[in-house]
Amino acid sequence: MLATLFSAALAGLDGRVIRVEVDVANGLPGLTIVGLPDTALSEARERVRSAIRNSGYDYPARRITVNLAPAEVRKAGASFDLAIALGVLIGDGEIRPAAGSWALLGELSLGGEVRPVPGVLPMVSVLAAAGHRRVAVPCANLPEARLVPGIESVAVASLGEAVRLVSPRSRPRVVVGGATDRAAVAVDPIADPQAPPSRSDGVESADLVDVRGQAFARWALEVALAGEHNLLLVGPPGAGKTLLARTVPGLLSPLDDDEALEVTIVASVAGLLRSGEALRRTRPFRAPHHTLSYAAMVGGGPSLAPGEVSLAHRGVLFLDELAEFDRDVLDALRQPLEEGTVGISRAGRAVRFPARFQLIAATNPCRCGYRDDPIRPCRCRPGEAEGYLKRVSGPLLDRIDCFVEMPRVPPHELLRAPDPESSEPVARRIAAARAAARERNGGRPNAAHAGRRLRLLAQADRDATRLLERMAERDRYSARATHRAFRVARTVADLRGHAGVTAEDVSAAIALRQREAA
Ligand SMILES: Nc1ncnc2c1ncn2[C@@H]1O[C@H](COP(=O)(O)OP(=O)(O)OP(=O)(O)O)[C@@H](O)[C@H]1O
Ligand SMILES: [Mg+2]
């Protein structure tokens, strides 16, 4: 008998409805899966067989053919396991589904538990859009599934539970211990050692009250976060670059509704939503180590998962020790910094992920770290010091609006100065300036503007324009550098509550470009 069920697959951030047709017929016993399955799907065969047996059902000694349609959709992952297993039981006549159909999402363990899968949010969305009214999902994925309106999402912990949902009257012939009962199942991805951590940083957040001295760098960070300008901090070891960056999570405004949905979808597809987590409200802060691979940065791997640039979407990507990253990895940032998206492909499959992030980076000025230090001599070989920052390519530096030198903090400032301002009031100023900028700019931050549009938005007075002109001429700014200073001046004006950019705003912005020539 032929059974037809519905499930879904992922293509980038989008779900695709998959029709799971299972034919159980007399013939040589075996299970064949057709419809471009990858290795994960051939493994599905083993999981389905064991899960059915261990849930107390007979596994049919017949010829079973599974077709996953449409054939042209490349399928990866294990989200169809549950639909295939139910299809086998229905096709064999072991269970009889009640009226009304269920869509099913979930990976099966050999014992018959239903395991969480990545991308439940976009997969349930596409099922709802295709007119499905009910979907069974793994327990840990229920909160994200329930974000989708117009479809009833129900959690199932085991194949047995899914059977009872689809066919309330059926009972397994033999009850073996284990997975037929929710109480026996521990579905907790937090406890799952394979579940990746939700943040790459491992970096503990800090408060600005802990950052002594560095008034200029503190202010630069405030400007950068207010206008979403990319920022580079340069300084000797121990100046507090990493410490300052650790204050960023506490300075970021929460996500609005649309951003929250985008960030949650990326986290869902990456399998990084924690058990029971629904909508993400905190702006991402990602701090990958400089040894990370190209694929980890841009995305990829067998399942074409999003990388750091996408996990930082709508938030901050912090690259500590910038010059130590592989050149390839840094070059890969150009496309996302320019377009706000990243394209990846593997084995003929291509997907595009969002990647609109703010870049904050820190580096020593040279390999030994003491170039231009007033006290300690630089120990680099001749020529080596100059070459160090050149490792970071020009096109990447071109995208950085603010450059800040952080000298070493003198001991008396570390030990005797009164407590500086804490993060809270700074976060409030940043949020207000960000809101003002977005309101004026049609929802986009100051960092996203150039050319005529920027001139309109800046509403600069005559003195401001003249000053910028003079500076640009004197220091031979490129058009890009001129726009950069103008953008930053617009943010300074926002922080100071100026409707239009003044000459003081321009000179403050120019001070944030110290390292332009590096
Ligand atoms: N400005 C500062 N205020 C208070 N403490 C500081 C400051 N700068 C450094 N420290 C102390 O020194 C430690 C090291 O600083 P941090 O790691 O931020 O330096 P860094 O500039 O990132 O150096 P490196 O170039 O070696 O990475 C901090 O954890 C903190 O305890
Ligand atoms: Mg550091």
mmCIF file of C-alpha atoms in Angstrom, residues 159-509:
data_model
loop_
_atom_site.group_PDB
_atom_site.id
_atom_site.type_symbol
_atom_site.label_atom_id
_atom_site.label_comp_id
_atom_site.label_asym_id
_atom_site.label_seq_id
_atom_site.Cartn_x
_atom_site.Cartn_y
_atom_site.Cartn_z
ATOM 1 C CA LEU A 159 7.875 7.541 17.403
ATOM 2 C CA GLY A 160 5.235 5.960 19.667
ATOM 3 C CA GLU A 161 3.847 9.393 20.522
ATOM 4 C CA ALA A 162 3.797 10.372 16.875
ATOM 5 C CA VAL A 163 1.862 7.190 16.072
ATOM 6 C CA ARG A 164 -0.710 7.993 18.758
ATOM 7 C CA LEU A 165 -1.039 11.524 17.393
ATOM 8 C CA VAL A 166 -1.617 10.416 13.815
ATOM 9 C CA SER A 167 -3.660 7.350 14.696
ATOM 10 C CA PRO A 168 -5.099 7.748 18.210
ATOM 11 C CA ARG A 169 -6.542 4.252 18.387
ATOM 12 C CA SER A 170 -3.524 2.222 17.448
ATOM 13 C CA ARG A 171 -1.400 0.335 19.979
ATOM 14 C CA PRO A 172 1.939 -1.333 19.408
ATOM 15 C CA ARG A 173 1.769 -5.131 19.430
ATOM 16 C CA VAL A 174 4.675 -5.566 21.740
ATOM 17 C CA VAL A 175 5.646 -2.912 24.209
ATOM 18 C CA VAL A 176 9.342 -2.854 24.735
ATOM 19 C CA GLY A 177 10.840 -0.609 27.370
ATOM 20 C CA GLY A 178 12.098 2.783 26.393
ATOM 21 C CA ALA A 179 10.960 5.254 23.931
ATOM 22 C CA THR A 180 7.186 4.878 23.713
ATOM 23 C CA ASP A 181 6.744 7.018 26.770
ATOM 24 C CA ARG A 182 7.644 10.678 27.035
ATOM 25 C CA ALA A 183 8.793 10.226 30.629
ATOM 26 C CA ALA A 184 11.453 7.840 29.462
ATOM 27 C CA VAL A 185 12.909 10.325 27.037
ATOM 28 C CA ALA A 186 15.344 13.024 27.890
ATOM 29 C CA VAL A 187 15.332 15.504 25.055
ATOM 30 C CA ASP A 188 17.669 18.195 26.200
ATOM 31 C CA PRO A 189 20.106 19.575 23.676
ATOM 32 C CA ILE A 190 21.825 21.583 26.408
ATOM 33 C CA ALA A 191 22.947 18.317 27.914
ATOM 34 C CA ASP A 192 23.799 16.954 24.481
ATOM 35 C CA PRO A 193 27.581 17.082 24.175
ATOM 36 C CA GLN A 194 27.259 17.416 20.400
ATOM 37 C CA ALA A 195 25.141 20.549 20.626
ATOM 38 C CA PRO A 196 27.384 23.474 19.765
ATOM 39 C CA PRO A 197 27.518 26.399 22.205
ATOM 40 C CA SER A 198 25.176 29.259 21.374
ATOM 41 C CA ARG A 199 28.019 31.750 21.255
ATOM 42 C CA SER A 200 31.430 31.414 19.766
ATOM 43 C CA ASP A 201 33.023 33.900 22.090
ATOM 44 C CA GLY A 202 33.563 32.086 25.348
ATOM 45 C CA VAL A 203 34.214 35.722 26.190
ATOM 46 C CA GLU A 204 32.737 36.964 29.417
ATOM 47 C CA SER A 205 31.086 40.350 29.121
ATOM 48 C CA ALA A 206 32.565 43.285 30.980
ATOM 49 C CA ASP A 207 31.201 46.621 32.138
ATOM 50 C CA LEU A 208 32.708 49.958 31.100
ATOM 51 C CA VAL A 209 33.257 50.783 34.775
ATOM 52 C CA ASP A 210 36.082 48.219 34.643
ATOM 53 C CA VAL A 211 37.867 49.971 31.784
ATOM 54 C CA ARG A 212 40.270 52.566 33.210
ATOM 55 C CA GLY A 213 41.677 55.451 31.196
ATOM 56 C CA GLN A 214 41.219 54.975 27.439
ATOM 57 C CA ALA A 215 38.726 57.842 27.326
ATOM 58 C CA PHE A 216 39.232 58.227 23.610
ATOM 59 C CA ALA A 217 38.741 54.538 22.818
ATOM 60 C CA ARG A 218 35.647 54.420 25.021
ATOM 61 C CA TRP A 219 34.215 57.330 23.130
ATOM 62 C CA ALA A 220 35.151 55.784 19.778
ATOM 63 C CA LEU A 221 33.331 52.607 20.750
ATOM 64 C CA GLU A 222 30.264 54.636 21.662
ATOM 65 C CA VAL A 223 30.311 56.379 18.275
ATOM 66 C CA ALA A 224 30.917 53.120 16.411
ATOM 67 C CA LEU A 225 28.023 51.347 18.111
ATOM 68 C CA ALA A 226 25.704 54.352 17.713
ATOM 69 C CA GLY A 227 26.254 54.577 13.943
ATOM 70 C CA GLU A 228 27.037 50.873 13.379
ATOM 71 C CA HIS A 229 30.436 51.855 12.017
ATOM 72 C CA ASN A 230 33.129 49.224 11.701
ATOM 73 C CA LEU A 231 35.895 49.855 14.214
ATOM 74 C CA LEU A 232 39.550 48.858 14.538
ATOM 75 C CA LEU A 233 41.408 49.138 17.855
ATOM 76 C CA VAL A 234 45.200 49.158 17.644
ATOM 77 C CA GLY A 235 47.461 49.010 20.673
ATOM 78 C CA PRO A 236 50.214 47.242 22.610
ATOM 79 C CA PRO A 237 49.589 44.138 24.720
ATOM 80 C CA GLY A 238 47.628 44.838 27.881
ATOM 81 C CA ALA A 239 46.148 48.162 26.749
ATOM 82 C CA GLY A 240 42.655 46.823 27.295
ATOM 83 C CA LYS A 241 41.554 46.166 23.704
ATOM 84 C CA THR A 242 39.990 42.803 24.481
ATOM 85 C CA LEU A 243 38.598 44.160 27.729
ATOM 86 C CA LEU A 244 36.917 47.045 25.907
ATOM 87 C CA ALA A 245 35.444 44.711 23.280
ATOM 88 C CA ARG A 246 34.005 42.569 26.051
ATOM 89 C CA THR A 247 31.800 45.509 27.042
ATOM 90 C CA VAL A 248 30.032 45.433 23.653
ATOM 91 C CA PRO A 249 27.293 42.898 24.540
ATOM 92 C CA GLY A 250 26.162 45.194 27.364
ATOM 93 C CA LEU A 251 26.003 48.190 25.045
ATOM 94 C CA LEU A 252 23.909 46.717 22.236
ATOM 95 C CA SER A 253 20.236 47.594 21.949
ATOM 96 C CA PRO A 254 17.740 44.718 21.834
ATOM 97 C CA LEU A 255 16.516 43.486 18.443
ATOM 98 C CA ASP A 256 13.245 44.804 17.065
ATOM 99 C CA ASP A 257 10.569 42.293 15.983
ATOM 100 C CA ASP A 258 11.713 41.880 12.389
ATOM 101 C CA GLU A 259 15.377 41.600 13.339
ATOM 102 C CA ALA A 260 14.537 39.117 16.083
ATOM 103 C CA LEU A 261 12.822 36.856 13.568
ATOM 104 C CA GLU A 262 15.779 37.043 11.159
ATOM 105 C CA VAL A 263 18.290 36.286 13.904
ATOM 106 C CA THR A 264 16.153 33.441 15.238
ATOM 107 C CA ILE A 265 15.867 31.856 11.790
ATOM 108 C CA VAL A 266 19.654 31.894 11.345
ATOM 109 C CA ALA A 267 20.125 30.397 14.814
ATOM 110 C CA SER A 268 17.463 27.776 14.069
ATOM 111 C CA VAL A 269 19.103 26.742 10.795
ATOM 112 C CA ALA A 270 22.491 26.619 12.517
ATOM 113 C CA GLY A 271 20.960 24.360 15.181
ATOM 114 C CA LEU A 272 21.978 26.878 17.841
ATOM 115 C CA LEU A 273 18.612 27.599 19.437
ATOM 116 C CA ARG A 274 18.732 26.210 22.916
ATOM 117 C CA SER A 275 16.106 23.694 23.993
ATOM 118 C CA GLY A 276 12.911 25.583 24.608
ATOM 119 C CA GLU A 277 14.252 28.865 23.224
ATOM 120 C CA ALA A 278 11.792 30.786 21.058
ATOM 121 C CA LEU A 279 12.453 34.263 19.708
ATOM 122 C CA ARG A 280 15.997 35.622 20.152
ATOM 123 C CA ARG A 281 15.921 39.169 21.466
ATOM 124 C CA THR A 282 19.580 39.837 22.159
ATOM 125 C CA ARG A 283 21.738 41.198 19.385
ATOM 126 C CA PRO A 284 24.389 38.649 18.407
ATOM 127 C CA PHE A 285 27.981 39.149 19.534
ATOM 128 C CA ARG A 286 30.298 36.639 17.911
ATOM 129 C CA ALA A 287 33.971 36.441 18.728
ATOM 130 C CA PRO A 288 35.540 33.594 16.744
ATOM 131 C CA HIS A 289 39.155 32.690 17.424
ATOM 132 C CA HIS A 290 41.711 33.658 14.782
ATOM 133 C CA THR A 291 42.392 30.009 13.982
ATOM 134 C CA LEU A 292 38.896 29.408 12.637
ATOM 135 C CA SER A 293 38.578 27.933 9.166
ATOM 136 C CA TYR A 294 37.232 29.561 6.055
ATOM 137 C CA ALA A 295 34.076 27.432 6.205
ATOM 138 C CA ALA A 296 33.493 28.307 9.840
ATOM 139 C CA MET A 297 33.708 31.995 8.951
ATOM 140 C CA VAL A 298 31.554 32.094 5.811
ATOM 141 C CA GLY A 299 29.461 28.956 6.248
ATOM 142 C CA GLY A 300 29.510 25.580 4.559
ATOM 143 C CA GLY A 301 30.107 21.986 5.549
ATOM 144 C CA PRO A 302 28.010 19.035 4.361
ATOM 145 C CA SER A 303 24.742 20.620 5.433
ATOM 146 C CA LEU A 304 25.639 24.116 4.198
ATOM 147 C CA ALA A 305 25.281 25.623 7.638
ATOM 148 C CA PRO A 306 25.646 29.345 8.280
ATOM 149 C CA GLY A 307 29.066 30.594 9.421
ATOM 150 C CA GLU A 308 30.190 33.316 11.816
ATOM 151 C CA VAL A 309 29.351 36.154 9.406
ATOM 152 C CA SER A 310 25.724 34.998 9.389
ATOM 153 C CA LEU A 311 25.577 34.135 13.066
ATOM 154 C CA ALA A 312 26.625 37.757 13.650
ATOM 155 C CA HIS A 313 23.806 39.027 11.383
ATOM 156 C CA ARG A 314 22.198 42.143 12.919
ATOM 157 C CA GLY A 315 24.890 42.160 15.581
ATOM 158 C CA VAL A 316 28.623 42.435 16.062
ATOM 159 C CA LEU A 317 31.441 40.280 14.730
ATOM 160 C CA PHE A 318 34.480 40.815 16.950
ATOM 161 C CA LEU A 319 37.806 39.728 15.487
ATOM 162 C CA ASP A 320 40.493 39.858 18.140
ATOM 163 C CA GLU A 321 44.103 39.688 16.887
ATOM 164 C CA LEU A 322 42.890 40.660 13.417
ATOM 165 C CA ALA A 323 46.292 40.336 11.720
ATOM 166 C CA GLU A 324 46.580 36.709 12.875
ATOM 167 C CA PHE A 325 43.556 35.529 10.865
ATOM 168 C CA ASP A 326 44.234 33.726 7.588
ATOM 169 C CA ARG A 327 44.299 36.053 4.668
ATOM 170 C CA ASP A 328 41.639 33.955 2.879
ATOM 171 C CA VAL A 329 39.358 34.145 5.864
ATOM 172 C CA LEU A 330 39.681 37.945 6.014
ATOM 173 C CA ASP A 331 39.200 38.325 2.258
ATOM 174 C CA ALA A 332 35.967 36.395 2.611
ATOM 175 C CA LEU A 333 34.591 39.235 4.707
ATOM 176 C CA ARG A 334 34.519 41.590 1.756
ATOM 177 C CA GLN A 335 31.330 40.329 0.183
ATOM 178 C CA PRO A 336 29.286 40.355 3.411
ATOM 179 C CA LEU A 337 30.674 43.765 4.414
ATOM 180 C CA GLU A 338 29.654 45.141 1.032
ATOM 181 C CA GLU A 339 26.390 43.348 0.388
ATOM 182 C CA GLY A 340 25.148 42.207 3.770
ATOM 183 C CA THR A 341 24.817 38.648 2.477
ATOM 184 C CA VAL A 342 27.127 35.741 1.779
ATOM 185 C CA GLY A 343 26.870 33.088 -0.911
ATOM 186 C CA ILE A 344 28.227 29.601 -0.322
ATOM 187 C CA SER A 345 28.178 26.507 -2.438
ATOM 188 C CA ARG A 346 29.148 22.907 -2.122
ATOM 189 C CA ALA A 347 28.792 19.938 -4.418
ATOM 190 C CA GLY A 348 26.512 21.778 -6.813
ATOM 191 C CA ARG A 349 24.298 23.276 -4.135
ATOM 192 C CA ALA A 350 24.364 27.009 -3.606
ATOM 193 C CA VAL A 351 22.701 29.014 -0.884
ATOM 194 C CA ARG A 352 22.786 32.603 0.297
ATOM 195 C CA PHE A 353 22.648 33.623 3.935
ATOM 196 C CA PRO A 354 22.138 37.074 5.431
ATOM 197 C CA ALA A 355 25.349 38.540 6.898
ATOM 198 C CA ARG A 356 24.766 42.164 7.856
ATOM 199 C CA PHE A 357 27.037 42.645 10.823
ATOM 200 C CA GLN A 358 29.124 45.357 12.390
ATOM 201 C CA LEU A 359 32.831 44.537 12.464
ATOM 202 C CA ILE A 360 34.884 45.350 15.529
ATOM 203 C CA ALA A 361 38.496 44.271 15.366
ATOM 204 C CA ALA A 362 41.559 44.587 17.562
ATOM 205 C CA THR A 363 45.207 44.149 16.803
ATOM 206 C CA ASN A 364 48.715 44.908 18.006
ATOM 207 C CA PRO A 365 50.502 47.470 15.842
ATOM 208 C CA CYS A 366 53.241 44.918 14.988
ATOM 209 C CA ARG A 367 54.188 41.344 15.738
ATOM 210 C CA CYS A 368 55.938 42.068 19.050
ATOM 211 C CA GLY A 369 53.250 44.606 19.933
ATOM 212 C CA TYR A 370 55.452 47.544 20.926
ATOM 213 C CA ARG A 371 55.804 49.542 17.759
ATOM 214 C CA ASP A 372 55.754 53.273 18.650
ATOM 215 C CA ASP A 373 55.594 52.430 22.359
ATOM 216 C CA PRO A 374 57.143 55.287 24.367
ATOM 217 C CA ILE A 375 58.794 52.945 26.903
ATOM 218 C CA ARG A 376 59.431 49.502 25.495
ATOM 219 C CA PRO A 377 61.427 49.151 22.313
ATOM 220 C CA CYS A 378 59.926 47.298 19.359
ATOM 221 C CA ARG A 379 61.654 43.943 18.877
ATOM 222 C CA CYS A 380 60.509 43.317 15.321
ATOM 223 C CA ARG A 381 63.054 42.954 12.523
ATOM 224 C CA PRO A 382 63.466 45.953 10.223
ATOM 225 C CA GLY A 383 60.550 46.079 7.795
ATOM 226 C CA GLU A 384 58.590 43.475 9.739
ATOM 227 C CA ALA A 385 56.737 46.017 11.882
ATOM 228 C CA GLU A 386 55.505 47.968 8.854
ATOM 229 C CA GLY A 387 54.391 44.782 7.152
ATOM 230 C CA TYR A 388 52.315 43.475 10.036
ATOM 231 C CA LEU A 389 49.130 45.411 9.474
ATOM 232 C CA LYS A 390 49.530 45.091 5.720
ATOM 233 C CA ARG A 391 48.498 41.470 6.242
ATOM 234 C CA VAL A 392 45.043 42.881 6.672
ATOM 235 C CA SER A 393 44.108 43.692 3.134
ATOM 236 C CA GLY A 394 43.384 47.194 1.904
ATOM 237 C CA PRO A 395 39.836 46.410 0.780
ATOM 238 C CA LEU A 396 38.999 45.246 4.280
ATOM 239 C CA LEU A 397 40.520 48.352 5.871
ATOM 240 C CA ASP A 398 38.481 50.373 3.379
ATOM 241 C CA ARG A 399 35.322 49.185 5.081
ATOM 242 C CA ILE A 400 36.448 50.343 8.500
ATOM 243 C CA ASP A 401 35.067 53.776 9.444
ATOM 244 C CA CYS A 402 36.818 54.283 12.794
ATOM 245 C CA PHE A 403 40.469 53.632 13.681
ATOM 246 C CA VAL A 404 41.614 54.078 17.235
ATOM 247 C CA GLU A 405 45.008 53.808 18.882
ATOM 248 C CA MET A 406 44.924 52.550 22.431
ATOM 249 C CA PRO A 407 48.157 53.369 24.245
ATOM 250 C CA ARG A 408 49.099 51.605 27.429
ATOM 251 C CA VAL A 409 47.278 52.957 30.501
ATOM 252 C CA PRO A 410 49.646 54.581 33.017
ATOM 253 C CA PRO A 411 49.683 52.875 36.437
ATOM 254 C CA HIS A 412 48.328 55.873 38.343
ATOM 255 C CA GLU A 413 45.253 55.855 36.099
ATOM 256 C CA LEU A 414 44.771 52.122 36.599
ATOM 257 C CA LEU A 415 45.134 52.317 40.361
ATOM 258 C CA ARG A 416 44.110 55.748 41.588
ATOM 259 C CA ALA A 417 41.678 57.369 39.150
ATOM 260 C CA PRO A 418 38.017 57.493 40.226
ATOM 261 C CA ASP A 419 35.595 54.973 38.701
ATOM 262 C CA PRO A 420 34.724 55.880 35.117
ATOM 263 C CA GLU A 421 31.169 55.892 33.727
ATOM 264 C CA SER A 422 29.494 52.485 33.723
ATOM 265 C CA SER A 423 27.898 50.811 30.690
ATOM 266 C CA GLU A 424 24.302 51.655 31.505
ATOM 267 C CA PRO A 425 24.189 55.377 30.641
ATOM 268 C CA VAL A 426 26.398 54.753 27.609
ATOM 269 C CA ALA A 427 24.015 52.044 26.377
ATOM 270 C CA ARG A 428 21.144 54.512 26.733
ATOM 271 C CA ARG A 429 22.925 57.158 24.665
ATOM 272 C CA ILE A 430 23.785 54.593 22.013
ATOM 273 C CA ALA A 431 20.186 53.373 21.817
ATOM 274 C CA ALA A 432 18.864 56.936 21.495
ATOM 275 C CA ALA A 433 21.357 57.840 18.753
ATOM 276 C CA ARG A 434 20.653 54.616 16.895
ATOM 277 C CA ALA A 435 16.929 55.213 17.031
ATOM 278 C CA ALA A 436 17.352 58.819 15.816
ATOM 279 C CA ALA A 437 19.552 57.682 12.926
ATOM 280 C CA ARG A 438 17.221 54.917 11.839
ATOM 281 C CA GLU A 439 14.209 57.176 12.020
ATOM 282 C CA ARG A 440 15.867 59.797 9.824
ATOM 283 C CA ASN A 441 17.520 57.336 7.428
ATOM 284 C CA GLY A 442 14.539 55.129 6.678
ATOM 285 C CA GLY A 443 15.525 52.293 8.973
ATOM 286 C CA ARG A 444 19.215 52.136 8.067
ATOM 287 C CA PRO A 445 22.198 53.045 10.238
ATOM 288 C CA ASN A 446 24.507 55.944 9.395
ATOM 289 C CA ALA A 447 27.236 53.501 8.364
ATOM 290 C CA ALA A 448 25.133 52.360 5.403
ATOM 291 C CA HIS A 449 25.113 55.685 3.551
ATOM 292 C CA ALA A 450 27.352 57.394 1.020
ATOM 293 C CA GLY A 451 27.186 59.965 -1.761
ATOM 294 C CA ARG A 452 24.291 62.320 -2.321
ATOM 295 C CA ARG A 453 22.048 60.533 0.129
ATOM 296 C CA LEU A 454 24.633 60.971 2.868
ATOM 297 C CA ARG A 455 24.884 64.697 2.133
ATOM 298 C CA LEU A 456 21.123 64.996 2.436
ATOM 299 C CA LEU A 457 20.983 63.073 5.693
ATOM 300 C CA ALA A 458 23.930 64.910 7.235
ATOM 301 C CA GLN A 459 22.278 68.344 6.935
ATOM 302 C CA ALA A 460 25.732 69.804 7.482
ATOM 303 C CA ASP A 461 26.104 73.550 7.989
ATOM 304 C CA ARG A 462 28.510 75.623 5.878
ATOM 305 C CA ASP A 463 31.350 75.550 8.376
ATOM 306 C CA ALA A 464 31.127 71.782 8.657
ATOM 307 C CA THR A 465 31.291 71.265 4.912
ATOM 308 C CA ARG A 466 34.184 73.724 4.565
ATOM 309 C CA LEU A 467 36.165 72.063 7.315
ATOM 310 C CA LEU A 468 35.722 68.637 5.798
ATOM 311 C CA GLU A 469 36.698 69.994 2.407
ATOM 312 C CA ARG A 470 39.872 71.552 3.799
ATOM 313 C CA MET A 471 40.874 68.400 5.634
ATOM 314 C CA ALA A 472 40.155 66.225 2.620
ATOM 315 C CA GLU A 473 42.295 68.431 0.440
ATOM 316 C CA ARG A 474 45.154 68.711 2.912
ATOM 317 C CA ASP A 475 45.331 64.961 3.622
ATOM 318 C CA ARG A 476 44.340 63.887 0.107
ATOM 319 C CA TYR A 477 41.310 61.850 1.122
ATOM 320 C CA SER A 478 39.833 59.518 -1.436
ATOM 321 C CA ALA A 479 36.100 59.925 -2.091
ATOM 322 C CA ARG A 480 35.561 56.930 0.116
ATOM 323 C CA ALA A 481 37.549 58.437 2.986
ATOM 324 C CA THR A 482 35.640 61.700 2.689
ATOM 325 C CA HIS A 483 32.320 59.884 2.919
ATOM 326 C CA ARG A 484 33.616 57.887 5.814
ATOM 327 C CA ALA A 485 34.434 61.020 7.816
ATOM 328 C CA PHE A 486 31.068 62.493 6.903
ATOM 329 C CA ARG A 487 29.190 59.382 8.047
ATOM 330 C CA VAL A 488 30.988 59.319 11.345
ATOM 331 C CA ALA A 489 30.336 63.058 11.784
ATOM 332 C CA ARG A 490 26.629 62.347 11.300
ATOM 333 C CA THR A 491 26.784 59.850 14.173
ATOM 334 C CA VAL A 492 28.710 62.243 16.400
ATOM 335 C CA ALA A 493 25.953 64.791 15.720
ATOM 336 C CA ASP A 494 23.310 62.202 16.647
ATOM 337 C CA LEU A 495 25.048 61.457 19.941
ATOM 338 C CA ARG A 496 25.251 65.169 20.684
ATOM 339 C CA GLY A 497 21.611 65.717 19.752
ATOM 340 C CA HIS A 498 22.436 67.987 16.785
ATOM 341 C CA ALA A 499 19.856 68.056 13.998
ATOM 342 C CA GLY A 500 22.567 68.840 11.427
ATOM 343 C CA VAL A 501 26.300 68.149 11.365
ATOM 344 C CA THR A 502 28.449 71.013 12.739
ATOM 345 C CA ALA A 503 32.153 71.785 12.334
ATOM 346 C CA GLU A 504 32.827 70.351 15.798
ATOM 347 C CA ASP A 505 31.171 67.091 14.771
ATOM 348 C CA VAL A 506 33.404 66.958 11.699
ATOM 349 C CA SER A 507 36.595 67.517 13.655
ATOM 350 C CA ALA A 508 35.571 64.872 16.180
ATOM 351 C CA ALA A 509 34.947 62.446 13.326
#
